[in-house]
Coordinates of C-alpha atoms and ligand atoms in Angstrom, one line a residue:
M1 CA -21.7 -41.8 18.5
S2 CA -24.3 -41.6 15.8
Q3 CA -26.0 -38.4 16.8
P4 CA -23.4 -36.0 18.3
L5 CA -24.2 -32.4 19.5
L6 CA -21.6 -30.1 17.9
V7 CA -20.7 -27.4 20.5
T8 CA -18.9 -24.3 19.4
D9 CA -19.3 -20.5 19.6
A10 CA -21.0 -18.0 17.3
G11 CA -17.6 -16.5 16.1
L12 CA -16.2 -19.9 15.0
A13 CA -19.5 -20.8 13.3
R14 CA -18.6 -18.2 10.7
T15 CA -15.2 -19.6 9.8
P16 CA -14.0 -22.1 7.2
V17 CA -12.8 -24.4 10.0
F18 CA -16.5 -24.8 11.0
E19 CA -17.5 -25.5 7.4
R20 CA -14.9 -28.3 7.3
I21 CA -16.1 -30.0 10.5
T22 CA -19.8 -29.7 9.6
G23 CA -19.0 -31.1 6.2
L24 CA -17.8 -34.3 8.0
I25 CA -20.9 -34.6 10.3
P26 CA -23.6 -32.8 8.2
R27 CA -26.5 -34.1 10.3
A28 CA -25.2 -33.2 13.7
P29 CA -27.3 -30.5 15.5
V30 CA -25.2 -27.4 16.2
F31 CA -25.1 -25.5 19.5
T32 CA -23.4 -22.1 19.3
E33 CA -24.6 -20.3 22.5
V34 CA -21.2 -20.3 24.3
E35 CA -20.0 -17.0 25.5
P36 CA -16.3 -16.1 25.6
N37 CA -16.2 -16.9 29.3
P38 CA -18.8 -19.7 29.4
T39 CA -21.5 -19.5 32.0
E40 CA -23.8 -21.9 33.8
R41 CA -26.7 -20.6 31.6
N42 CA -24.7 -21.6 28.4
V43 CA -24.2 -25.1 29.9
L44 CA -27.9 -25.6 30.8
A45 CA -28.9 -24.4 27.3
G46 CA -26.5 -27.0 25.8
V47 CA -27.9 -29.8 27.9
A48 CA -31.4 -28.8 26.7
A49 CA -30.3 -28.9 23.1
Y50 CA -28.6 -32.3 23.6
Q51 CA -31.8 -33.7 25.1
Q52 CA -34.1 -32.1 22.5
H53 CA -32.1 -33.7 19.6
R54 CA -31.7 -37.0 21.5
C55 CA -27.9 -36.9 21.1
N56 CA -25.6 -39.7 22.2
G57 CA -22.3 -37.9 22.2
I58 CA -20.6 -34.5 22.0
V59 CA -18.1 -32.9 19.6
G60 CA -16.5 -29.7 20.9
L61 CA -14.9 -27.3 18.5
G62 CA -13.0 -24.2 19.4
G63 CA -10.8 -22.6 22.0
G64 CA -11.1 -23.0 25.7
S65 CA -14.6 -21.6 26.0
P66 CA -16.5 -24.1 23.7
L67 CA -14.3 -27.0 24.8
D68 CA -14.9 -26.2 28.5
A69 CA -18.6 -25.6 28.0
A70 CA -18.8 -29.0 26.1
K71 CA -17.1 -30.7 29.1
A72 CA -19.6 -29.2 31.5
I73 CA -22.6 -30.1 29.2
R74 CA -21.2 -33.6 29.1
L75 CA -21.1 -33.8 32.9
K76 CA -24.6 -32.4 33.4
I77 CA -26.2 -34.9 30.9
T78 CA -25.8 -37.6 33.5
H79 CA -25.1 -35.7 36.8
E80 CA -28.1 -34.0 38.2
L81 CA -26.8 -31.8 41.0
P82 CA -26.4 -28.1 40.5
L83 CA -22.9 -27.3 39.0
A84 CA -21.9 -25.5 42.2
E85 CA -21.9 -28.9 44.0
Y86 CA -19.1 -30.1 41.7
D87 CA -16.8 -27.2 42.6
D88 CA -13.3 -28.4 43.1
L89 CA -13.1 -26.2 46.2
R90 CA -15.8 -28.4 47.7
D91 CA -14.0 -31.6 46.6
G92 CA -16.7 -32.0 43.9
A93 CA -14.7 -34.7 42.1
R94 CA -15.9 -37.3 44.6
L95 CA -19.5 -36.8 43.1
I96 CA -18.4 -37.4 39.4
S97 CA -18.6 -40.9 37.9
A98 CA -17.3 -42.3 34.7
H99 CA -20.9 -42.4 33.5
V100 CA -20.7 -39.6 30.9
P101 CA -21.3 -39.6 27.1
P102 CA -18.4 -39.8 24.7
Y103 CA -16.7 -36.5 23.9
I104 CA -14.4 -35.6 21.0
A105 CA -12.5 -32.3 21.6
I106 CA -11.2 -30.4 18.5
A107 CA -8.8 -27.6 19.4
T108 CA -8.7 -24.5 17.2
T109 CA -6.4 -22.4 19.5
S110 CA -3.1 -23.2 21.2
G111 CA -3.9 -22.0 24.7
T112 CA -6.0 -23.8 27.3
G113 CA -5.1 -27.4 26.3
S114 CA -8.7 -28.1 27.5
E115 CA -8.6 -31.0 25.0
V116 CA -6.2 -33.0 27.2
S117 CA -7.1 -31.7 30.7
R118 CA -9.6 -32.9 33.3
S119 CA -10.8 -29.5 34.3
T120 CA -13.5 -27.1 33.1
V121 CA -13.9 -23.5 34.2
I122 CA -17.5 -22.2 34.2
T123 CA -18.9 -18.9 35.6
L124 CA -21.7 -19.8 38.0
T125 CA -24.9 -17.7 37.9
E126 CA -25.2 -17.4 41.7
T127 CA -21.8 -16.1 42.5
N128 CA -20.6 -14.7 39.1
R129 CA -17.3 -16.5 40.0
K130 CA -15.3 -18.6 37.7
T131 CA -15.5 -22.1 39.2
V132 CA -13.2 -25.0 38.4
V133 CA -14.6 -28.5 38.1
F134 CA -12.0 -31.2 38.1
S135 CA -12.3 -34.9 37.5
P136 CA -10.4 -37.6 35.5
H137 CA -13.7 -38.5 34.0
L138 CA -13.9 -35.2 32.3
I139 CA -10.8 -35.8 30.1
P140 CA -12.2 -36.0 26.5
T141 CA -12.5 -39.4 25.0
L142 CA -10.5 -38.3 22.0
A143 CA -8.5 -35.1 21.4
I144 CA -7.8 -33.7 17.9
A145 CA -4.9 -31.3 18.0
D146 CA -4.3 -30.3 14.5
P147 CA -2.2 -27.1 14.1
E148 CA -3.6 -26.5 10.6
L149 CA -6.8 -25.5 12.3
T150 CA -5.0 -22.5 14.0
L151 CA -3.4 -21.0 10.8
D152 CA -6.1 -18.4 10.5
L153 CA -6.3 -17.4 14.1
P154 CA -6.2 -13.6 14.3
P155 CA -3.0 -12.0 15.9
H156 CA -4.6 -10.9 19.2
L157 CA -6.0 -14.4 19.8
T158 CA -2.7 -16.0 18.8
A159 CA -1.0 -13.8 21.4
G160 CA -3.6 -14.1 24.2
T161 CA -4.1 -17.9 23.9
G162 CA -0.3 -18.4 23.5
M163 CA 0.4 -16.5 26.7
D164 CA -2.2 -18.6 28.5
A165 CA -0.2 -21.7 27.4
F166 CA 3.0 -20.0 28.6
T167 CA 1.4 -19.1 32.0
H168 CA 0.3 -22.7 32.4
N169 CA 3.8 -24.0 32.0
V170 CA 5.4 -21.4 34.1
E171 CA 2.9 -21.5 37.0
A172 CA 2.9 -25.3 37.0
Y173 CA 6.7 -25.4 37.3
I174 CA 6.8 -23.1 40.3
S175 CA 3.6 -24.4 42.0
K176 CA 3.9 -26.3 45.3
G177 CA 4.0 -30.1 45.4
Y178 CA 6.3 -32.9 44.2
Q179 CA 5.6 -33.8 40.6
P180 CA 8.9 -34.1 38.7
V181 CA 7.2 -35.5 35.6
C182 CA 5.0 -32.4 35.2
D183 CA 8.1 -30.2 36.0
A184 CA 10.0 -31.6 33.1
I185 CA 7.1 -31.1 30.7
A186 CA 6.5 -27.6 32.0
L187 CA 10.1 -26.5 31.5
S188 CA 10.1 -27.8 27.9
G189 CA 6.7 -26.2 27.3
T190 CA 8.0 -22.8 28.5
R191 CA 10.9 -22.9 26.1
M192 CA 8.7 -23.9 23.2
V193 CA 6.4 -20.9 23.7
W194 CA 9.3 -18.6 24.2
E195 CA 10.7 -19.7 20.9
S196 CA 7.6 -20.2 18.8
L197 CA 5.0 -17.6 19.8
P198 CA 6.9 -14.6 18.3
R199 CA 7.4 -16.7 15.1
A200 CA 3.7 -17.5 14.9
M201 CA 3.0 -13.8 15.4
A202 CA 5.4 -12.7 12.7
N203 CA 4.3 -15.4 10.2
P204 CA 0.8 -16.8 11.0
R205 CA 1.2 -19.5 8.4
D206 CA 4.5 -20.8 9.8
M207 CA 3.4 -24.5 10.3
E208 CA 6.4 -25.4 12.4
A209 CA 5.7 -22.6 14.9
R210 CA 2.0 -23.3 14.9
S211 CA 2.8 -27.0 15.6
A212 CA 5.1 -26.2 18.4
M213 CA 2.5 -23.9 20.0
M214 CA -0.2 -26.6 19.7
M215 CA 2.1 -29.0 21.5
A216 CA 3.2 -26.5 24.1
S217 CA -0.5 -25.8 24.8
M218 CA -1.1 -29.5 25.5
M219 CA 2.1 -29.7 27.6
G220 CA 0.9 -26.8 29.7
A221 CA -2.4 -28.4 30.4
I222 CA -0.8 -31.7 31.3
A223 CA 1.7 -29.9 33.5
F224 CA -0.9 -27.9 35.4
Q225 CA -2.6 -31.0 36.6
K226 CA 0.1 -30.5 39.3
G227 CA -1.3 -27.0 40.1
L228 CA -1.3 -23.4 39.0
G229 CA -0.8 -20.2 41.1
A230 CA -1.7 -16.6 41.9
A231 CA -1.6 -15.4 38.2
H232 CA -4.7 -17.6 37.5
S233 CA -6.5 -16.4 40.6
L234 CA -5.9 -12.8 39.6
A235 CA -6.9 -13.5 36.0
H236 CA -10.2 -15.2 36.6
P237 CA -12.0 -12.2 38.1
L238 CA -10.5 -10.0 35.4
S239 CA -12.5 -12.1 32.9
S240 CA -15.7 -12.6 34.8
E241 CA -15.9 -9.0 36.1
C242 CA -14.1 -6.9 33.4
G243 CA -14.4 -9.1 30.3
M244 CA -10.7 -9.4 29.7
H245 CA -9.5 -12.3 27.6
H246 CA -8.2 -15.0 29.9
G247 CA -4.8 -15.5 28.4
T248 CA -4.2 -11.7 28.0
A249 CA -5.1 -11.2 31.7
N250 CA -2.6 -13.9 32.7
A251 CA 0.1 -12.3 30.5
V252 CA -0.3 -8.9 32.1
V253 CA -0.3 -10.1 35.7
L254 CA 2.4 -12.8 35.3
P255 CA 5.5 -10.6 35.7
F256 CA 4.2 -9.1 38.9
V257 CA 3.3 -12.5 40.3
L258 CA 6.8 -13.8 39.5
E259 CA 8.3 -10.8 41.3
F260 CA 6.0 -11.5 44.3
N261 CA 7.3 -15.2 44.3
R262 CA 11.0 -14.4 43.7
Q263 CA 12.2 -15.3 47.2
A264 CA 9.9 -18.3 47.6
A265 CA 11.1 -20.1 44.5
A266 CA 14.5 -18.6 43.6
D267 CA 16.0 -21.8 42.1
R268 CA 12.9 -22.5 40.0
M269 CA 12.9 -18.9 38.7
R270 CA 16.5 -19.4 37.5
D271 CA 15.5 -22.6 35.7
L272 CA 12.6 -20.8 33.9
A273 CA 14.8 -17.8 33.0
A274 CA 17.3 -20.3 31.5
Q275 CA 14.6 -21.5 29.1
C276 CA 13.9 -17.9 28.0
G277 CA 17.3 -16.4 27.2
G278 CA 18.6 -15.9 30.7
G279 CA 18.3 -12.8 33.0
E280 CA 15.3 -12.3 35.3
I281 CA 12.3 -14.3 34.3
A282 CA 9.8 -11.4 35.1
D283 CA 11.7 -9.2 32.7
Q284 CA 11.8 -11.9 30.0
V285 CA 8.0 -12.3 30.3
R286 CA 7.6 -8.5 29.9
E287 CA 9.8 -8.8 26.8
L288 CA 7.7 -11.6 25.4
N289 CA 4.5 -9.7 26.0
H290 CA 6.0 -6.7 24.2
R291 CA 7.0 -8.9 21.2
V292 CA 3.5 -10.3 20.9
G293 CA 1.8 -6.9 21.3
I294 CA 0.3 -7.3 24.8
A295 CA 0.2 -4.0 26.8
P296 CA 2.0 -4.1 30.1
R297 CA -0.7 -2.6 32.4
L298 CA -4.3 -3.5 33.4
R299 CA -5.4 0.1 33.0
E300 CA -4.8 -0.3 29.2
Y301 CA -7.6 -3.0 29.1
G302 CA -10.4 -0.9 30.6
V303 CA -10.0 -2.1 34.2
A304 CA -11.1 0.7 36.5
E305 CA -8.7 1.4 39.4
N306 CA -11.5 1.6 42.0
S307 CA -12.6 -2.0 41.0
L308 CA -9.4 -3.5 42.2
P309 CA -10.5 -4.2 45.9
A310 CA -13.6 -6.0 44.7
L311 CA -11.5 -8.0 42.3
A312 CA -9.1 -9.0 45.1
A313 CA -12.1 -10.2 47.2
K314 CA -13.0 -12.5 44.3
A315 CA -9.4 -13.6 43.7
I316 CA -8.9 -14.8 47.2
Q317 CA -11.9 -17.1 46.8
D318 CA -10.3 -18.7 43.7
G319 CA -8.6 -22.0 44.4
C320 CA -5.5 -21.6 42.1
H321 CA -3.4 -19.5 44.5
Q322 CA -3.5 -22.2 47.1
L323 CA -0.6 -23.9 45.3
N324 CA 1.3 -20.6 44.7
P325 CA 4.8 -21.0 46.1
R326 CA 4.3 -18.1 48.4
P327 CA 1.1 -17.9 50.4
C328 CA -1.2 -15.1 49.3
T329 CA -3.5 -13.0 51.5
Q330 CA -6.3 -10.8 50.0
D331 CA -4.0 -7.8 50.6
D332 CA -1.1 -9.5 48.7
L333 CA -3.5 -10.1 45.8
L334 CA -4.7 -6.5 45.9
G335 CA -1.0 -5.4 46.0
M336 CA -0.3 -7.4 42.8
Y337 CA -3.4 -5.9 41.1
R338 CA -2.3 -2.4 42.0
T339 CA 1.2 -2.8 40.7
A340 CA -0.1 -4.5 37.5
W341 CA -2.6 -1.7 37.1
Ligands
ZN401 ZN1 -5.3 -20.5 31.8

């Protein structure tokens, strides 16, 4: 790659991490128009920048939003159909070939693990729905996961992204399907977040805790290739409709989803609790949220009570709950929103 497009967001472009990276590739054109929950519009603008500067590769720098946006830009460079056609719910992976430009993903948060996963989540213009595109050809060519880049992450982002990594490991472990390799990774990742996230919050420059979080984030993304669950279906509309941070939304709804699932996956709940100090896993998650400063209820994040039915109508259309251990109706999802509210 001799002319990479550097994809990041405006916030990161003001940080020393950005300075370090651009110092290494000083001639690379920079694209910063990535919103916190990346949209189709961002992706198309990135494709235009790539073509305008005649680029021949992509470097993504940031948390989940820039890394996912870069993945979708990479796809759209060589794949001409509208993004909606590649929707995982429509089995869009069959339309995605290996013919995509090289992509180096540099993670600056420990949350999504987008740097090692084959999925990207983009909010489509037509539906305003977070849509998952999934293909092995979307896995970055090279992932740089250097915990040093996370040392200056502000506390609310350390907490939110860290709880996203936690939710990936937990939901992957209880999701339906036979995948013991992912299960082993997910259990270990759950324990690592439980032990390390409060440490990283208490001492942001604790390199050991930051390293463990970076690793647990990758483990979560590897494990959730097996599947996720209802927490992610509930979290996606909370971001696209109410602007909540993705990981924070997962953190708030997760205890209620675990209670909903209690009977359907009792053994697995016990395994998870054993990684987190014992007791009931839902209570342990509440405790972890408390320790990292995440409020227990949706109403504390500006979500209006009368918006819950519309959110449930979006959540049922989200594919993640299809692998939840207990099947979910729209009413079930609304019930979880109400208790979480
Ligand atoms: Zn997530």
